[in-house]
Amino acid sequence: MPIPRYAVIGHPVAHSLSPFIHATFSRQAGIPLEYVAIDAAPDAFDAVLAEHAAHGGAGANVTLPHKRRAAAICGNLSDRARRAGVVNTLIRTATGWDGDNTDGVGLVRDLTDRHGQDLRSRKVLLIGAGGAAHGVAPALLDAGIADLFIVNRSGDRTDALADALGEPMRVHPRYFRDLGTIGSFDLIINATSIGHSGEDMPLPGSLIAPRCDVVDLGYGEAAIAFLSWARASGADHTIDGLGMLVEQAAESFKCWHGVRPDADAVYAALRARESALAVPG
């Protein structure tokens, strides 16, 4: 019987840790599988996914910039994917693809279970209105935050995300020009590439309330600049996106195989590898 094939599809995607993560989950669960990274330019997603299916693809993770398109090609969406409007997990069926989104549950599980965060009644700033922001926003609301302020470079996208969430009493679209006047926050989440390219940080330190925690959904070098700004501005805890990456992957694995692997063991292994690479040789 052929080994089922899975993939992460994105552009760029060569840096992805997902093949390592799912190979480790496979060994944990005793479930043989092949998992590869596939680069697909923005206009090539449909063709790449069709080729993946033709070669035995039973599922796929989807990352930048394809999450919205992935939702559009699905015959069925889970409730959380429907609310998010974007898909990061595809499940092959007899008639096509079903879609799910595990980003939100991955972020909340990392923050609450691994980092001991209590999200209830917190005033949250979400920077970004793209696929990652769409994926995590509904889960933050479900976790009981008091207010969600959304800012993005494109006002139209900010308004679209706020409208899609459908909670005008708790969700507040704002714009980058408002950042100096909207007050401070208990939790700030960066769902953009701000700081990932070494540019100056266009954010005022006044956003950081006492005991504010700051999260960048990126990890490794990509998260350094944003989290450094947060620490310099007085943030209490700073958290990168590695834990979320592992948790959303574990949830995807469960979607495909009905078994939730040990995410903590994989997270620890990735942190150990990160530390080893940081030590001068």
PDB file of C-alpha atoms in Angstrom:
ATOM      1  CA  MET A   1       0.000   0.000   0.000  1.00  0.00           C
ATOM      2  CA  PRO A   2       1.498   3.394  -0.956  1.00  0.00           C
ATOM      3  CA  ILE A   3       2.602   5.680   1.877  1.00  0.00           C
ATOM      4  CA  PRO A   4       0.224   8.663   2.047  1.00  0.00           C
ATOM      5  CA  ARG A   5       1.755  11.944   0.958  1.00  0.00           C
ATOM      6  CA  TYR A   6       1.355  15.313   2.682  1.00  0.00           C
ATOM      7  CA  ALA A   7       2.900  18.689   2.017  1.00  0.00           C
ATOM      8  CA  VAL A   8       3.175  22.297   3.045  1.00  0.00           C
ATOM      9  CA  ILE A   9       2.484  24.587   0.086  1.00  0.00           C
ATOM     10  CA  GLY A  10       3.616  28.205   0.108  1.00  0.00           C
ATOM     11  CA  HIS A  11       5.844  30.826  -1.484  1.00  0.00           C
ATOM     12  CA  PRO A  12       8.551  30.927  -0.264  1.00  0.00           C
ATOM     13  CA  VAL A  13       8.558  27.674   1.679  1.00  0.00           C
ATOM     14  CA  ALA A  14      12.100  26.251   1.685  1.00  0.00           C
ATOM     15  CA  HIS A  15      12.632  27.536   5.244  1.00  0.00           C
ATOM     16  CA  SER A  16       9.600  25.676   6.618  1.00  0.00           C
ATOM     17  CA  LEU A  17       9.996  23.503   9.714  1.00  0.00           C
ATOM     18  CA  SER A  18       6.798  21.602   8.908  1.00  0.00           C
ATOM     19  CA  PRO A  19       8.524  18.601   7.247  1.00  0.00           C
ATOM     20  CA  PHE A  20      10.643  18.073  10.383  1.00  0.00           C
ATOM     21  CA  ILE A  21       7.625  18.510  12.659  1.00  0.00           C
ATOM     22  CA  HIS A  22       5.396  16.066  10.791  1.00  0.00           C
ATOM     23  CA  ALA A  23       8.177  13.509  10.370  1.00  0.00           C
ATOM     24  CA  THR A  24       8.571  13.560  14.157  1.00  0.00           C
ATOM     25  CA  PHE A  25       4.819  13.275  14.692  1.00  0.00           C
ATOM     26  CA  SER A  26       4.797  10.327  12.272  1.00  0.00           C
ATOM     27  CA  ARG A  27       7.413   8.485  14.327  1.00  0.00           C
ATOM     28  CA  GLN A  28       5.597   9.264  17.583  1.00  0.00           C
ATOM     29  CA  ALA A  29       2.276   7.922  16.330  1.00  0.00           C
ATOM     30  CA  GLY A  30       3.689   5.024  14.321  1.00  0.00           C
ATOM     31  CA  ILE A  31       1.888   6.325  11.237  1.00  0.00           C
ATOM     32  CA  PRO A  32       4.026   6.142   8.076  1.00  0.00           C
ATOM     33  CA  LEU A  33       3.758   9.164   5.832  1.00  0.00           C
ATOM     34  CA  GLU A  34       5.726  11.333   3.430  1.00  0.00           C
ATOM     35  CA  TYR A  35       5.702  15.097   4.059  1.00  0.00           C
ATOM     36  CA  VAL A  36       7.407  17.573   1.750  1.00  0.00           C
ATOM     37  CA  ALA A  37       7.617  21.322   1.152  1.00  0.00           C
ATOM     38  CA  ILE A  38       6.293  22.521  -2.209  1.00  0.00           C
ATOM     39  CA  ASP A  39       6.898  26.033  -3.507  1.00  0.00           C
ATOM     40  CA  ALA A  40       3.975  27.437  -5.493  1.00  0.00           C
ATOM     41  CA  ALA A  41       3.964  30.921  -6.985  1.00  0.00           C
ATOM     42  CA  PRO A  42       0.760  32.903  -6.330  1.00  0.00           C
ATOM     43  CA  ASP A  43      -0.814  31.978  -9.680  1.00  0.00           C
ATOM     44  CA  ALA A  44       0.258  28.324  -9.557  1.00  0.00           C
ATOM     45  CA  PHE A  45      -1.507  27.086  -6.425  1.00  0.00           C
ATOM     46  CA  ASP A  46      -4.352  25.223  -8.160  1.00  0.00           C
ATOM     47  CA  ALA A  47      -2.015  23.417 -10.543  1.00  0.00           C
ATOM     48  CA  VAL A  48       0.445  22.502  -7.779  1.00  0.00           C
ATOM     49  CA  LEU A  49      -2.331  21.180  -5.553  1.00  0.00           C
ATOM     50  CA  ALA A  50      -3.771  19.119  -8.416  1.00  0.00           C
ATOM     51  CA  GLU A  51      -0.345  17.590  -9.053  1.00  0.00           C
ATOM     52  CA  HIS A  52       0.025  16.859  -5.347  1.00  0.00           C
ATOM     53  CA  ALA A  53      -3.318  15.024  -5.388  1.00  0.00           C
ATOM     54  CA  ALA A  54      -2.361  13.111  -8.532  1.00  0.00           C
ATOM     55  CA  HIS A  55       0.740  11.818  -6.751  1.00  0.00           C
ATOM     56  CA  GLY A  56      -1.157  10.476  -3.757  1.00  0.00           C
ATOM     57  CA  GLY A  57      -1.587  13.669  -1.767  1.00  0.00           C
ATOM     58  CA  ALA A  58      -3.952  12.937   1.110  1.00  0.00           C
ATOM     59  CA  GLY A  59      -3.645  16.340   2.759  1.00  0.00           C
ATOM     60  CA  ALA A  60      -1.722  19.584   2.823  1.00  0.00           C
ATOM     61  CA  ASN A  61      -0.868  22.536   4.958  1.00  0.00           C
ATOM     62  CA  VAL A  62      -1.170  25.908   3.264  1.00  0.00           C
ATOM     63  CA  THR A  63       0.825  29.004   4.109  1.00  0.00           C
ATOM     64  CA  LEU A  64       1.496  32.460   2.689  1.00  0.00           C
ATOM     65  CA  PRO A  65       0.154  33.542   0.196  1.00  0.00           C
ATOM     66  CA  HIS A  66      -2.396  30.814  -0.529  1.00  0.00           C
ATOM     67  CA  LYS A  67      -4.717  30.551   2.504  1.00  0.00           C
ATOM     68  CA  ARG A  68      -7.591  32.483   0.974  1.00  0.00           C
ATOM     69  CA  ARG A  69      -7.390  30.618  -2.327  1.00  0.00           C
ATOM     70  CA  ALA A  70      -7.296  27.318  -0.443  1.00  0.00           C
ATOM     71  CA  ALA A  71     -10.606  28.185   1.188  1.00  0.00           C
ATOM     72  CA  ALA A  72     -12.138  28.992  -2.192  1.00  0.00           C
ATOM     73  CA  ILE A  73     -11.352  25.582  -3.724  1.00  0.00           C
ATOM     74  CA  CYS A  74     -12.796  23.527  -0.846  1.00  0.00           C
ATOM     75  CA  GLY A  75     -16.032  21.639  -1.176  1.00  0.00           C
ATOM     76  CA  ASN A  76     -16.581  21.802   2.590  1.00  0.00           C
ATOM     77  CA  LEU A  77     -15.201  24.037   5.319  1.00  0.00           C
ATOM     78  CA  SER A  78     -15.055  23.391   9.045  1.00  0.00           C
ATOM     79  CA  ASP A  79     -16.808  25.914  11.261  1.00  0.00           C
ATOM     80  CA  ARG A  80     -13.514  27.511  12.263  1.00  0.00           C
ATOM     81  CA  ALA A  81     -12.349  27.760   8.651  1.00  0.00           C
ATOM     82  CA  ARG A  82     -15.668  29.305   7.655  1.00  0.00           C
ATOM     83  CA  ARG A  83     -15.361  31.927  10.384  1.00  0.00           C
ATOM     84  CA  ALA A  84     -11.748  32.666   9.483  1.00  0.00           C
ATOM     85  CA  GLY A  85     -12.395  32.803   5.741  1.00  0.00           C
ATOM     86  CA  VAL A  86      -9.000  31.197   5.160  1.00  0.00           C
ATOM     87  CA  VAL A  87      -7.671  27.630   5.231  1.00  0.00           C
ATOM     88  CA  ASN A  88      -4.335  26.272   6.412  1.00  0.00           C
ATOM     89  CA  THR A  89      -5.246  22.559   6.424  1.00  0.00           C
ATOM     90  CA  LEU A  90      -6.600  20.581   3.462  1.00  0.00           C
ATOM     91  CA  ILE A  91      -8.043  17.080   3.737  1.00  0.00           C
ATOM     92  CA  ARG A  92      -8.447  15.013   0.574  1.00  0.00           C
ATOM     93  CA  THR A  93     -11.882  13.425   0.117  1.00  0.00           C
ATOM     94  CA  ALA A  94     -13.463  11.283  -2.590  1.00  0.00           C
ATOM     95  CA  THR A  95     -14.878  14.419  -4.220  1.00  0.00           C
ATOM     96  CA  GLY A  96     -12.121  16.991  -3.695  1.00  0.00           C
ATOM     97  CA  TRP A  97     -10.809  18.909  -0.694  1.00  0.00           C
ATOM     98  CA  ASP A  98     -12.210  19.791   2.709  1.00  0.00           C
ATOM     99  CA  GLY A  99     -10.694  22.748   4.531  1.00  0.00           C
ATOM    100  CA  ASP A 100      -9.921  23.574   8.142  1.00  0.00           C
ATOM    101  CA  ASN A 101      -7.990  26.277   9.952  1.00  0.00           C
ATOM    102  CA  THR A 102      -5.857  25.263  12.920  1.00  0.00           C
ATOM    103  CA  ASP A 103      -3.946  28.544  13.367  1.00  0.00           C
ATOM    104  CA  GLY A 104      -6.281  30.014  15.973  1.00  0.00           C
ATOM    105  CA  VAL A 105      -6.476  26.963  18.195  1.00  0.00           C
ATOM    106  CA  GLY A 106      -2.710  26.598  17.816  1.00  0.00           C
ATOM    107  CA  LEU A 107      -2.054  30.139  19.028  1.00  0.00           C
ATOM    108  CA  VAL A 108      -4.481  29.961  21.945  1.00  0.00           C
ATOM    109  CA  ARG A 109      -3.162  26.578  23.083  1.00  0.00           C
ATOM    110  CA  ASP A 110       0.428  27.849  22.967  1.00  0.00           C
ATOM    111  CA  LEU A 111      -0.402  31.017  24.915  1.00  0.00           C
ATOM    112  CA  THR A 112      -2.594  29.380  27.558  1.00  0.00           C
ATOM    113  CA  ASP A 113      -1.086  25.914  28.021  1.00  0.00           C
ATOM    114  CA  ARG A 114       2.599  26.566  27.358  1.00  0.00           C
ATOM    115  CA  HIS A 115       3.011  30.172  28.471  1.00  0.00           C
ATOM    116  CA  GLY A 116       0.354  30.348  31.176  1.00  0.00           C
ATOM    117  CA  GLN A 117      -1.520  33.262  29.634  1.00  0.00           C
ATOM    118  CA  ASP A 118      -5.039  34.075  30.807  1.00  0.00           C
ATOM    119  CA  LEU A 119      -6.673  35.707  27.783  1.00  0.00           C
ATOM    120  CA  ARG A 120      -9.964  36.525  29.470  1.00  0.00           C
ATOM    121  CA  SER A 121     -10.941  40.192  29.615  1.00  0.00           C
ATOM    122  CA  ARG A 122      -7.744  41.383  27.960  1.00  0.00           C
ATOM    123  CA  LYS A 123      -7.515  44.348  25.614  1.00  0.00           C
ATOM    124  CA  VAL A 124      -5.730  43.025  22.512  1.00  0.00           C
ATOM    125  CA  LEU A 125      -4.073  44.750  19.563  1.00  0.00           C
ATOM    126  CA  LEU A 126      -3.810  42.601  16.415  1.00  0.00           C
ATOM    127  CA  ILE A 127      -1.424  44.049  13.843  1.00  0.00           C
ATOM    128  CA  GLY A 128      -2.319  42.750  10.391  1.00  0.00           C
ATOM    129  CA  ALA A 129      -5.419  41.717   8.469  1.00  0.00           C
ATOM    130  CA  GLY A 130      -4.068  39.016   6.149  1.00  0.00           C
ATOM    131  CA  GLY A 131      -4.384  35.250   6.260  1.00  0.00           C
ATOM    132  CA  ALA A 132      -2.623  34.808   9.604  1.00  0.00           C
ATOM    133  CA  ALA A 133      -4.752  37.473  11.285  1.00  0.00           C
ATOM    134  CA  HIS A 134      -7.954  35.966   9.849  1.00  0.00           C
ATOM    135  CA  GLY A 135      -6.888  32.593  11.210  1.00  0.00           C
ATOM    136  CA  VAL A 136      -6.275  33.683  14.806  1.00  0.00           C
ATOM    137  CA  ALA A 137      -8.858  36.433  15.371  1.00  0.00           C
ATOM    138  CA  PRO A 138     -11.955  34.208  15.894  1.00  0.00           C
ATOM    139  CA  ALA A 139     -10.086  32.004  18.380  1.00  0.00           C
ATOM    140  CA  LEU A 140      -8.981  35.040  20.399  1.00  0.00           C
ATOM    141  CA  LEU A 141     -12.595  36.176  20.664  1.00  0.00           C
ATOM    142  CA  ASP A 142     -13.669  32.671  21.671  1.00  0.00           C
ATOM    143  CA  ALA A 143     -10.979  32.682  24.384  1.00  0.00           C
ATOM    144  CA  GLY A 144     -12.787  35.549  26.083  1.00  0.00           C
ATOM    145  CA  ILE A 145     -10.752  38.654  25.328  1.00  0.00           C
ATOM    146  CA  ALA A 146     -12.539  41.900  26.138  1.00  0.00           C
ATOM    147  CA  ASP A 147     -11.663  43.921  23.036  1.00  0.00           C
ATOM    148  CA  LEU A 148      -9.835  43.293  19.770  1.00  0.00           C
ATOM    149  CA  PHE A 149      -8.346  46.296  18.016  1.00  0.00           C
ATOM    150  CA  ILE A 150      -7.152  45.568  14.459  1.00  0.00           C
ATOM    151  CA  VAL A 151      -4.673  47.728  12.553  1.00  0.00           C
ATOM    152  CA  ASN A 152      -3.269  47.148   9.086  1.00  0.00           C
ATOM    153  CA  ARG A 153      -1.558  49.164   6.392  1.00  0.00           C
ATOM    154  CA  SER A 154      -4.624  48.703   4.174  1.00  0.00           C
ATOM    155  CA  GLY A 155      -7.741  50.195   5.728  1.00  0.00           C
ATOM    156  CA  ASP A 156      -9.995  48.193   3.415  1.00  0.00           C
ATOM    157  CA  ARG A 157      -8.556  44.900   4.668  1.00  0.00           C
ATOM    158  CA  THR A 158      -8.868  46.036   8.282  1.00  0.00           C
ATOM    159  CA  ASP A 159     -12.542  46.841   7.775  1.00  0.00           C
ATOM    160  CA  ALA A 160     -13.141  43.558   5.927  1.00  0.00           C
ATOM    161  CA  LEU A 161     -11.717  41.489   8.783  1.00  0.00           C
ATOM    162  CA  ALA A 162     -13.687  43.428  11.380  1.00  0.00           C
ATOM    163  CA  ASP A 163     -16.892  42.990   9.373  1.00  0.00           C
ATOM    164  CA  ALA A 164     -16.260  39.264   8.927  1.00  0.00           C
ATOM    165  CA  LEU A 165     -15.851  38.766  12.681  1.00  0.00           C
ATOM    166  CA  GLY A 166     -19.294  40.270  13.210  1.00  0.00           C
ATOM    167  CA  GLU A 167     -18.814  41.508  16.777  1.00  0.00           C
ATOM    168  CA  PRO A 168     -18.934  45.323  16.617  1.00  0.00           C
ATOM    169  CA  MET A 169     -19.076  45.662  20.407  1.00  0.00           C
ATOM    170  CA  ARG A 170     -15.722  43.900  20.835  1.00  0.00           C
ATOM    171  CA  VAL A 171     -13.937  44.361  17.483  1.00  0.00           C
ATOM    172  CA  HIS A 172     -12.547  47.778  16.594  1.00  0.00           C
ATOM    173  CA  PRO A 173     -10.905  48.499  13.220  1.00  0.00           C
ATOM    174  CA  ARG A 174      -8.243  51.176  13.360  1.00  0.00           C
ATOM    175  CA  TYR A 175      -5.494  52.451  11.065  1.00  0.00           C
ATOM    176  CA  PHE A 176      -1.753  52.941  11.361  1.00  0.00           C
ATOM    177  CA  ARG A 177      -2.240  56.680  11.740  1.00  0.00           C
ATOM    178  CA  ASP A 178      -4.203  55.971  14.927  1.00  0.00           C
ATOM    179  CA  LEU A 179      -1.449  54.031  16.701  1.00  0.00           C
ATOM    180  CA  GLY A 180      -0.240  57.000  18.725  1.00  0.00           C
ATOM    181  CA  THR A 181      -3.696  57.790  20.082  1.00  0.00           C
ATOM    182  CA  ILE A 182      -5.489  54.479  20.704  1.00  0.00           C
ATOM    183  CA  GLY A 183      -3.982  53.883  24.109  1.00  0.00           C
ATOM    184  CA  SER A 184      -2.153  50.878  25.494  1.00  0.00           C
ATOM    185  CA  PHE A 185      -2.849  47.154  25.434  1.00  0.00           C
ATOM    186  CA  ASP A 186      -2.597  44.059  27.595  1.00  0.00           C
ATOM    187  CA  LEU A 187      -1.590  41.864  24.649  1.00  0.00           C
ATOM    188  CA  ILE A 188      -0.129  42.789  21.248  1.00  0.00           C
ATOM    189  CA  ILE A 189       0.078  40.246  18.410  1.00  0.00           C
ATOM    190  CA  ASN A 190       2.078  40.888  15.259  1.00  0.00           C
ATOM    191  CA  ALA A 191       0.572  38.981  12.312  1.00  0.00           C
ATOM    192  CA  THR A 192       2.572  40.891   9.677  1.00  0.00           C
ATOM    193  CA  SER A 193       6.152  41.049   8.425  1.00  0.00           C
ATOM    194  CA  ILE A 194       6.841  44.264  10.373  1.00  0.00           C
ATOM    195  CA  GLY A 195      10.394  44.007  11.645  1.00  0.00           C
ATOM    196  CA  HIS A 196      11.165  40.915   9.595  1.00  0.00           C
ATOM    197  CA  SER A 197      13.255  42.812   7.037  1.00  0.00           C
ATOM    198  CA  GLY A 198      15.305  44.954   9.385  1.00  0.00           C
ATOM    199  CA  GLU A 199      13.344  48.145   8.755  1.00  0.00           C
ATOM    200  CA  ASP A 200      12.752  50.702  11.502  1.00  0.00           C
ATOM    201  CA  MET A 201       9.897  49.752  13.824  1.00  0.00           C
ATOM    202  CA  PRO A 202       6.974  52.127  13.032  1.00  0.00           C
ATOM    203  CA  LEU A 203       5.270  51.567  16.395  1.00  0.00           C
ATOM    204  CA  PRO A 204       5.090  53.848  19.443  1.00  0.00           C
ATOM    205  CA  GLY A 205       6.116  52.475  22.817  1.00  0.00           C
ATOM    206  CA  SER A 206       2.896  53.936  24.243  1.00  0.00           C
ATOM    207  CA  LEU A 207       1.088  50.811  22.975  1.00  0.00           C
ATOM    208  CA  ILE A 208       2.713  48.795  25.766  1.00  0.00           C
ATOM    209  CA  ALA A 209       0.669  48.828  28.977  1.00  0.00           C
ATOM    210  CA  PRO A 210       2.199  47.727  32.305  1.00  0.00           C
ATOM    211  CA  ARG A 211       2.486  43.917  32.235  1.00  0.00           C
ATOM    212  CA  CYS A 212       1.688  43.868  28.520  1.00  0.00           C
ATOM    213  CA  ASP A 213       2.677  40.681  26.699  1.00  0.00           C
ATOM    214  CA  VAL A 214       3.766  40.734  23.063  1.00  0.00           C
ATOM    215  CA  VAL A 215       3.596  37.953  20.478  1.00  0.00           C
ATOM    216  CA  ASP A 216       5.094  37.728  16.994  1.00  0.00           C
ATOM    217  CA  LEU A 217       3.573  34.961  14.885  1.00  0.00           C
ATOM    218  CA  GLY A 218       6.937  34.646  13.132  1.00  0.00           C
ATOM    219  CA  TYR A 219       9.788  32.722  14.690  1.00  0.00           C
ATOM    220  CA  GLY A 220      13.565  32.604  14.608  1.00  0.00           C
ATOM    221  CA  GLU A 221      15.346  35.566  13.063  1.00  0.00           C
ATOM    222  CA  ALA A 222      12.072  36.889  11.637  1.00  0.00           C
ATOM    223  CA  ALA A 223      10.748  37.678  15.108  1.00  0.00           C
ATOM    224  CA  ILE A 224      13.881  39.229  16.614  1.00  0.00           C
ATOM    225  CA  ALA A 225      13.341  42.885  15.685  1.00  0.00           C
ATOM    226  CA  PHE A 226       9.688  43.092  16.726  1.00  0.00           C
ATOM    227  CA  LEU A 227      10.234  41.336  20.030  1.00  0.00           C
ATOM    228  CA  SER A 228      13.340  43.449  20.699  1.00  0.00           C
ATOM    229  CA  TRP A 229      11.195  46.572  20.231  1.00  0.00           C
ATOM    230  CA  ALA A 230       8.663  45.117  22.654  1.00  0.00           C
ATOM    231  CA  ARG A 231      11.254  44.403  25.344  1.00  0.00           C
ATOM    232  CA  ALA A 232      12.822  47.852  24.933  1.00  0.00           C
ATOM    233  CA  SER A 233       9.351  49.387  25.284  1.00  0.00           C
ATOM    234  CA  GLY A 234       8.684  47.599  28.566  1.00  0.00           C
ATOM    235  CA  ALA A 235       6.790  44.439  27.587  1.00  0.00           C
ATOM    236  CA  ASP A 236       6.409  41.892  30.376  1.00  0.00           C
ATOM    237  CA  HIS A 237       6.667  38.707  28.302  1.00  0.00           C
ATOM    238  CA  THR A 238       7.677  38.317  24.651  1.00  0.00           C
ATOM    239  CA  ILE A 239       6.698  35.189  22.745  1.00  0.00           C
ATOM    240  CA  ASP A 240       7.566  34.114  19.212  1.00  0.00           C
ATOM    241  CA  GLY A 241       5.465  31.928  16.933  1.00  0.00           C
ATOM    242  CA  LEU A 242       7.364  28.651  17.223  1.00  0.00           C
ATOM    243  CA  GLY A 243       4.951  27.203  19.767  1.00  0.00           C
ATOM    244  CA  MET A 244       1.965  28.199  17.653  1.00  0.00           C
ATOM    245  CA  LEU A 245       3.599  26.550  14.620  1.00  0.00           C
ATOM    246  CA  VAL A 246       3.968  23.256  16.475  1.00  0.00           C
ATOM    247  CA  GLU A 247       0.482  23.396  17.984  1.00  0.00           C
ATOM    248  CA  GLN A 248      -1.285  24.160  14.701  1.00  0.00           C
ATOM    249  CA  ALA A 249       0.699  21.334  13.090  1.00  0.00           C
ATOM    250  CA  ALA A 250      -0.407  18.927  15.829  1.00  0.00           C
ATOM    251  CA  GLU A 251      -4.009  19.927  15.214  1.00  0.00           C
ATOM    252  CA  SER A 252      -3.572  19.369  11.461  1.00  0.00           C
ATOM    253  CA  PHE A 253      -2.089  15.934  12.165  1.00  0.00           C
ATOM    254  CA  LYS A 254      -5.173  15.146  14.240  1.00  0.00           C
ATOM    255  CA  CYS A 255      -7.428  16.258  11.369  1.00  0.00           C
ATOM    256  CA  TRP A 256      -5.692  13.790   9.051  1.00  0.00           C
ATOM    257  CA  HIS A 257      -5.103  10.840  11.362  1.00  0.00           C
ATOM    258  CA  GLY A 258      -7.465  11.169  14.334  1.00  0.00           C
ATOM    259  CA  VAL A 259      -4.538  11.210  16.769  1.00  0.00           C
ATOM    260  CA  ARG A 260      -3.072  14.275  18.464  1.00  0.00           C
ATOM    261  CA  PRO A 261       0.711  13.913  18.801  1.00  0.00           C
ATOM    262  CA  ASP A 262       2.950  15.162  21.606  1.00  0.00           C
ATOM    263  CA  ALA A 263       3.534  18.770  20.600  1.00  0.00           C
ATOM    264  CA  ASP A 264       5.591  19.559  23.710  1.00  0.00           C
ATOM    265  CA  ALA A 265       8.289  17.059  22.769  1.00  0.00           C
ATOM    266  CA  VAL A 266       8.633  18.519  19.277  1.00  0.00           C
ATOM    267  CA  TYR A 267       8.662  22.076  20.634  1.00  0.00           C
ATOM    268  CA  ALA A 268      11.450  21.153  23.050  1.00  0.00           C
ATOM    269  CA  ALA A 269      13.449  19.534  20.251  1.00  0.00           C
ATOM    270  CA  LEU A 270      13.123  22.632  18.060  1.00  0.00           C
ATOM    271  CA  ARG A 271      14.167  24.930  20.913  1.00  0.00           C
ATOM    272  CA  ALA A 272      17.189  22.709  21.603  1.00  0.00           C
ATOM    273  CA  ARG A 273      18.154  22.788  17.940  1.00  0.00           C
ATOM    274  CA  GLU A 274      17.727  26.576  17.897  1.00  0.00           C
ATOM    275  CA  SER A 275      20.002  26.918  20.921  1.00  0.00           C
ATOM    276  CA  ALA A 276      22.627  24.638  19.396  1.00  0.00           C
ATOM    277  CA  LEU A 277      22.691  26.687  16.193  1.00  0.00           C
ATOM    278  CA  ALA A 278      23.091  29.895  18.218  1.00  0.00           C
ATOM    279  CA  VAL A 279      26.220  28.645  19.978  1.00  0.00           C
ATOM    280  CA  PRO A 280      29.395  29.702  18.099  1.00  0.00           C
ATOM    281  CA  GLY A 281      31.169  26.655  16.703  1.00  0.00           C
TER     282      GLY A 281
END
